[in-house]
Amino acid sequence: MQIDLSGKNALVTASTAGIGLAIATGLAAAGANVIINGRHPDTVQKTVEKLRHQLHGASLQGAAADLSTAEGAAALIKAVPSVDILVNNAGIFGPKPFFDVDDAEWERYFQTNVMSGVRLSRHYMQGMLQRNWGRVVFISSESGLNIPADMIHYGFSKTAQISVARGLAKLAAGTGVTVNSVLPGPTLSDGFKDMVRETAEREGKSYEQIGKEFVMAHRSSSIIQRIATTEEVANMVVYVCSVQASATTGAALRVDGGVVDTI
Ligand code: NAD
């Protein structure tokens, strides 16, 4: 199968690092014109230049905006009025005891992880439906099905994304627009490295080793028994965004290494 996304405009939110960067790289390598987003204009510009250098001839643009607010989403929409592919990747995560998570923290997770994708889909899907072709992908998590007791505030936001994606897929019934959720398991992203940096430095271990120990201790149902790479997650997303994936919609697609114990 040859995935060719030439002529398609793709916006990947939060794509200056981690899973978002790997998705942006994969889509650009498949020929899409990719819009890189992050909060800081300098980081966005550096990422655009880095990818242009890495992928000769790739078509890339930058659009800085903080997607944890309605103003940020509006600014991004103003800068980039129309796309064919929207990957709602922006998201925050981290463990915290339920009894210590106050209302403001719940609101922050809801705004950043759920409303960012709601606002962008509300705008961009209208153009996709008019043109009768589009791809919307929500980067949820296995934590949206397998709610971690130490990250209930996060698990809730990831379940909400799956719900929104399923509803939007039905809204696009009978058209060439598909909407799906992709559910990664533990993935060696920059955010994951930040979360375990102190332990890695203190114990003098590689991130891969710490990742494996994290998986065995906290996601012991994992079948691959290791942390996934960002490229492994991106491969699934690039496929879902492809022309060939036209019969896959309304799905919650797991790239979780088998963590969710179901068939
Ligand atoms: P990351 O922390 O490595 O990268 C996040 C990127 O988001 C950075 O470029 C950062 O600048 C940007 N960002 C953060 N807040 C933003 C905002 N308000 N507006 C715009 N950009 C913002 O993250 P990651 O681990 O790659 O996670 C990406 C997505 O994947 C998230 O939705 C996360 O919930 C999901 N996910 C991650 C894992 C994992 O193990 N890493 C597992 C399952 C799901």
Coordinates of C-alpha atoms and ligand atoms in Angstrom, one line a residue:
M1 CA 0.0 0.0 0.0
Q2 CA 1.4 3.4 -1.0
I3 CA 0.0 6.2 1.1
D4 CA 0.0 9.5 -0.8
L5 CA -1.4 12.6 0.8
S6 CA -0.2 15.1 -1.8
G7 CA -2.5 18.1 -2.1
K8 CA -4.0 17.6 1.4
N9 CA -3.6 20.2 4.1
A10 CA -3.0 18.6 7.6
L11 CA -3.1 20.4 10.9
V12 CA -1.5 18.5 13.8
T13 CA -2.0 20.2 17.1
A14 CA 0.9 20.2 19.6
S15 CA 3.4 19.0 17.0
T16 CA 6.7 20.5 18.2
A17 CA 7.4 17.4 20.3
G18 CA 6.4 13.9 21.2
I19 CA 3.7 12.0 19.4
G20 CA 2.5 15.1 17.6
L21 CA 5.9 15.7 16.1
A22 CA 6.1 12.0 14.9
I23 CA 2.6 12.3 13.3
A24 CA 3.6 15.6 11.6
T25 CA 6.7 13.9 10.3
G26 CA 4.8 10.9 9.0
L27 CA 2.1 13.0 7.3
A28 CA 4.7 15.3 5.7
A29 CA 6.7 12.3 4.5
A30 CA 3.5 11.0 2.8
G31 CA 3.2 14.3 0.9
A32 CA 0.8 16.3 2.9
N33 CA 1.3 20.0 3.5
V34 CA 1.6 20.0 7.3
I35 CA 0.8 22.8 9.7
I36 CA 2.9 22.6 12.9
N37 CA 1.4 24.0 16.1
G38 CA 2.8 24.6 19.5
R39 CA 2.5 27.4 22.0
H40 CA 5.7 29.3 21.3
P41 CA 6.4 30.9 17.9
D42 CA 10.2 30.2 18.1
T43 CA 9.8 26.5 18.9
V44 CA 7.2 26.2 16.0
Q45 CA 9.6 27.9 13.6
K46 CA 12.5 25.7 14.7
T47 CA 10.4 22.6 14.2
V48 CA 9.3 23.7 10.7
E49 CA 13.0 24.3 9.8
K50 CA 14.2 21.0 11.3
L51 CA 11.5 19.0 9.3
R52 CA 12.2 20.9 6.1
H53 CA 15.9 19.9 6.5
Q54 CA 15.1 16.3 7.5
L55 CA 12.4 15.7 4.7
H56 CA 13.8 17.3 1.6
G57 CA 11.0 19.0 -0.4
A58 CA 8.4 18.6 2.4
S59 CA 5.7 21.3 2.6
L60 CA 5.4 22.7 6.1
Q61 CA 4.0 25.8 7.7
G62 CA 3.9 27.0 11.3
A63 CA 1.0 28.4 13.4
A64 CA 1.7 29.1 17.1
A65 CA -1.4 29.1 19.4
D66 CA -2.1 27.9 22.9
L67 CA -5.0 25.5 22.5
S68 CA -5.9 25.4 26.2
T69 CA -8.1 28.5 25.6
A70 CA -11.0 29.5 23.3
E71 CA -8.9 32.6 22.3
G72 CA -6.0 30.3 21.2
A73 CA -8.3 28.1 19.1
A74 CA -9.8 31.2 17.5
A75 CA -6.3 32.5 16.7
L76 CA -5.3 29.2 15.1
I77 CA -8.5 29.1 13.0
K78 CA -7.9 32.7 11.8
A79 CA -4.3 31.8 10.8
V80 CA -5.3 28.5 9.2
P81 CA -8.9 28.8 7.9
S82 CA -9.2 25.4 6.3
V83 CA -7.7 21.9 6.5
D84 CA -8.4 18.5 5.0
I85 CA -6.9 16.5 7.9
L86 CA -7.2 17.5 11.6
V87 CA -5.2 15.6 14.2
N88 CA -6.3 16.7 17.7
N89 CA -3.2 15.7 19.5
A90 CA -2.8 18.5 22.1
G91 CA -3.1 17.0 25.6
I92 CA -1.7 17.2 29.1
F93 CA -1.2 14.3 31.5
G94 CA 0.3 13.5 34.9
P95 CA -0.6 11.5 38.0
K96 CA -2.1 13.2 41.0
P97 CA -4.2 11.8 43.9
F98 CA -7.9 12.3 43.3
F99 CA -8.3 14.1 46.6
D100 CA -5.7 16.7 45.6
V101 CA -7.2 17.6 42.2
D102 CA -9.2 20.8 42.7
D103 CA -11.9 22.3 40.4
A104 CA -9.3 24.5 38.5
E105 CA -7.2 21.4 37.7
W106 CA -10.3 19.5 36.4
E107 CA -11.2 22.6 34.3
R108 CA -7.6 22.8 32.9
Y109 CA -7.8 19.1 31.8
F110 CA -11.2 19.6 30.3
Q111 CA -10.2 22.7 28.3
T112 CA -6.9 21.4 27.1
N113 CA -7.7 17.8 26.3
V114 CA -11.4 18.0 25.3
M115 CA -12.4 21.5 24.3
S116 CA -9.4 22.1 22.1
G117 CA -10.5 19.2 19.8
V118 CA -14.2 20.2 20.1
R119 CA -13.5 23.8 19.0
L120 CA -11.3 22.9 16.1
S121 CA -13.6 20.1 14.8
R122 CA -16.6 22.4 15.0
H123 CA -14.8 24.8 12.6
Y124 CA -12.8 22.5 10.3
M125 CA -15.3 19.7 9.8
Q126 CA -17.8 22.1 8.2
G127 CA -15.4 22.7 5.3
M128 CA -14.5 19.0 5.1
L129 CA -18.3 18.2 4.7
Q130 CA -18.7 20.8 2.0
R131 CA -15.8 19.3 0.1
N132 CA -17.0 15.7 0.9
W133 CA -13.6 14.6 2.1
G134 CA -11.8 14.9 5.4
R135 CA -10.0 13.1 8.2
V136 CA -10.4 14.0 11.9
V137 CA -8.4 12.0 14.5
F138 CA -8.5 12.5 18.2
I139 CA -5.4 11.2 20.1
S140 CA -7.0 9.7 23.1
S141 CA -5.4 7.0 25.3
E142 CA -5.8 3.5 26.6
S143 CA -6.4 5.5 29.9
G144 CA -9.7 6.5 28.4
L145 CA -10.8 2.8 28.7
N146 CA -8.6 1.6 31.5
I147 CA -9.0 4.6 33.9
P148 CA -5.9 4.8 36.1
A149 CA -6.7 5.4 39.8
D150 CA -3.9 8.0 40.0
M151 CA -5.0 9.9 36.8
I152 CA -8.8 10.0 37.0
H153 CA -8.8 13.6 35.8
Y154 CA -6.9 12.5 32.7
G155 CA -8.8 9.2 32.1
F156 CA -12.1 11.2 32.1
S157 CA -10.8 13.6 29.5
K158 CA -9.6 10.8 27.2
T159 CA -13.0 8.9 27.5
A160 CA -14.7 12.2 26.6
Q161 CA -12.6 12.5 23.4
I162 CA -13.7 9.0 22.3
S163 CA -17.3 10.0 22.9
V164 CA -17.0 13.2 20.9
A165 CA -15.2 11.3 18.0
R166 CA -17.9 8.7 17.8
G167 CA -20.7 11.3 17.7
L168 CA -18.9 13.3 15.1
A169 CA -18.4 10.2 12.9
K170 CA -22.2 9.7 13.0
L171 CA -22.7 13.4 12.2
A172 CA -20.7 12.8 9.0
A173 CA -22.7 9.7 8.0
G174 CA -22.7 8.9 4.3
T175 CA -19.9 11.4 3.5
G176 CA -16.2 11.1 2.7
V177 CA -15.3 12.5 6.1
T178 CA -14.1 10.0 8.7
V179 CA -13.6 10.6 12.4
N180 CA -11.7 8.2 14.7
S181 CA -9.9 8.1 18.0
V182 CA -6.4 6.6 18.3
L183 CA -5.6 5.2 21.7
P184 CA -1.8 5.0 22.4
G185 CA -0.5 3.1 25.4
P186 CA 2.6 4.2 27.3
T187 CA 4.8 6.0 24.6
L188 CA 8.3 7.3 24.9
S189 CA 7.4 11.0 24.1
D190 CA 9.1 14.1 25.4
G191 CA 6.2 14.5 27.9
F192 CA 6.8 11.0 29.2
K193 CA 10.6 11.7 29.5
D194 CA 9.8 14.9 31.5
M195 CA 7.6 12.8 33.8
V196 CA 10.4 10.2 34.6
R197 CA 13.5 12.4 34.1
E198 CA 14.3 12.7 37.8
T199 CA 14.1 8.9 38.3
A200 CA 16.2 8.2 35.1
E201 CA 18.9 10.6 36.3
R202 CA 18.9 9.4 39.9
E203 CA 19.1 5.7 38.9
G204 CA 21.4 6.2 35.9
K205 CA 19.0 4.3 33.6
S206 CA 18.0 4.9 29.9
Y207 CA 14.5 6.1 29.1
E208 CA 13.8 2.8 27.4
Q209 CA 14.7 0.9 30.6
I210 CA 12.6 3.3 32.8
G211 CA 9.8 3.0 30.2
K212 CA 9.9 -0.8 30.4
E213 CA 9.9 -0.7 34.2
F214 CA 6.9 1.7 34.1
V215 CA 5.0 -0.6 31.8
M216 CA 5.7 -3.7 33.9
A217 CA 4.8 -1.9 37.2
H218 CA 1.8 0.2 36.1
R219 CA 0.5 -1.5 32.9
S220 CA 1.3 -5.1 33.5
S221 CA -1.3 -6.3 31.1
S222 CA 0.9 -5.0 28.3
I223 CA 1.6 -7.7 25.7
I224 CA 4.6 -6.0 24.1
Q225 CA 6.0 -5.5 27.6
R226 CA 7.8 -2.3 26.7
I227 CA 7.1 1.3 26.0
A228 CA 6.1 2.2 22.4
T229 CA 8.0 4.6 20.2
T230 CA 6.3 7.8 19.0
E231 CA 6.8 6.5 15.4
E232 CA 4.7 3.4 16.2
V233 CA 1.8 5.5 17.2
A234 CA 2.3 7.9 14.2
N235 CA 2.2 5.0 11.8
M236 CA -1.4 4.2 12.8
V237 CA -2.4 7.8 12.6
V238 CA -0.9 8.3 9.1
Y239 CA -2.9 5.2 7.9
V240 CA -6.2 6.5 9.4
C241 CA -5.6 9.8 7.6
S242 CA -4.9 8.0 4.3
V243 CA -7.3 7.8 1.3
Q244 CA -7.2 4.0 1.8
A245 CA -8.7 4.2 5.3
S246 CA -12.1 5.3 3.9
A247 CA -14.1 2.5 5.6
T248 CA -12.7 3.1 9.1
T249 CA -14.8 5.6 11.0
G250 CA -16.3 6.0 14.4
A251 CA -13.6 3.6 15.7
A252 CA -11.4 3.7 18.8
L253 CA -8.2 2.3 17.4
R254 CA -5.7 0.9 20.0
V255 CA -1.9 1.3 19.6
D256 CA -1.5 0.3 23.2
G257 CA 0.7 -2.8 22.9
G258 CA -2.2 -4.9 24.2
V259 CA -2.6 -3.1 27.5
V260 CA -6.4 -3.0 27.3
D261 CA -7.3 -6.7 28.1
T262 CA -10.1 -7.3 25.6
I263 CA -10.7 -9.0 22.3
Ligands
NAD1 P1 4.4 15.7 24.9 O1 4.3 16.4 26.2 O2 5.6 14.9 24.5 O3 4.3 16.8 23.7 C1 3.3 17.8 23.8 C2 3.4 18.9 22.9 O4 2.3 19.6 23.1 C3 4.6 19.8 23.1 O5 5.1 20.2 21.8 C4 4.0 21.0 23.8 O6 4.6 22.2 23.5 C5 2.6 21.0 23.2 N1 1.5 21.6 24.0 C6 1.3 21.4 25.3 N2 0.2 22.1 25.7 C7 -0.2 22.8 24.5 C8 -1.2 23.7 24.3 N3 -2.0 24.2 25.3 N4 -1.4 24.2 23.0 C9 -0.6 23.9 22.0 N5 0.4 23.0 22.2 C10 0.6 22.5 23.5 O7 3.1 14.9 24.7 P2 2.8 13.4 24.2 O8 3.2 12.4 25.2 O9 3.4 13.3 22.8 O10 1.3 13.4 24.1 C11 0.5 13.8 23.0 C12 -0.9 13.3 23.1 O11 -0.8 11.8 23.2 C13 -1.7 13.8 24.3 O12 -3.0 14.0 24.0 C14 -1.6 12.6 25.3 O13 -2.7 12.6 26.2 C15 -1.6 11.4 24.3 N6 -1.0 10.2 24.9 C16 0.3 10.1 25.3 C17 0.7 8.9 25.8 C18 2.2 8.8 26.3 O14 2.5 7.8 27.0 N7 3.1 9.7 26.0 C19 -0.1 7.8 26.0 C20 -1.4 7.9 25.5 C21 -1.9 9.1 25.0

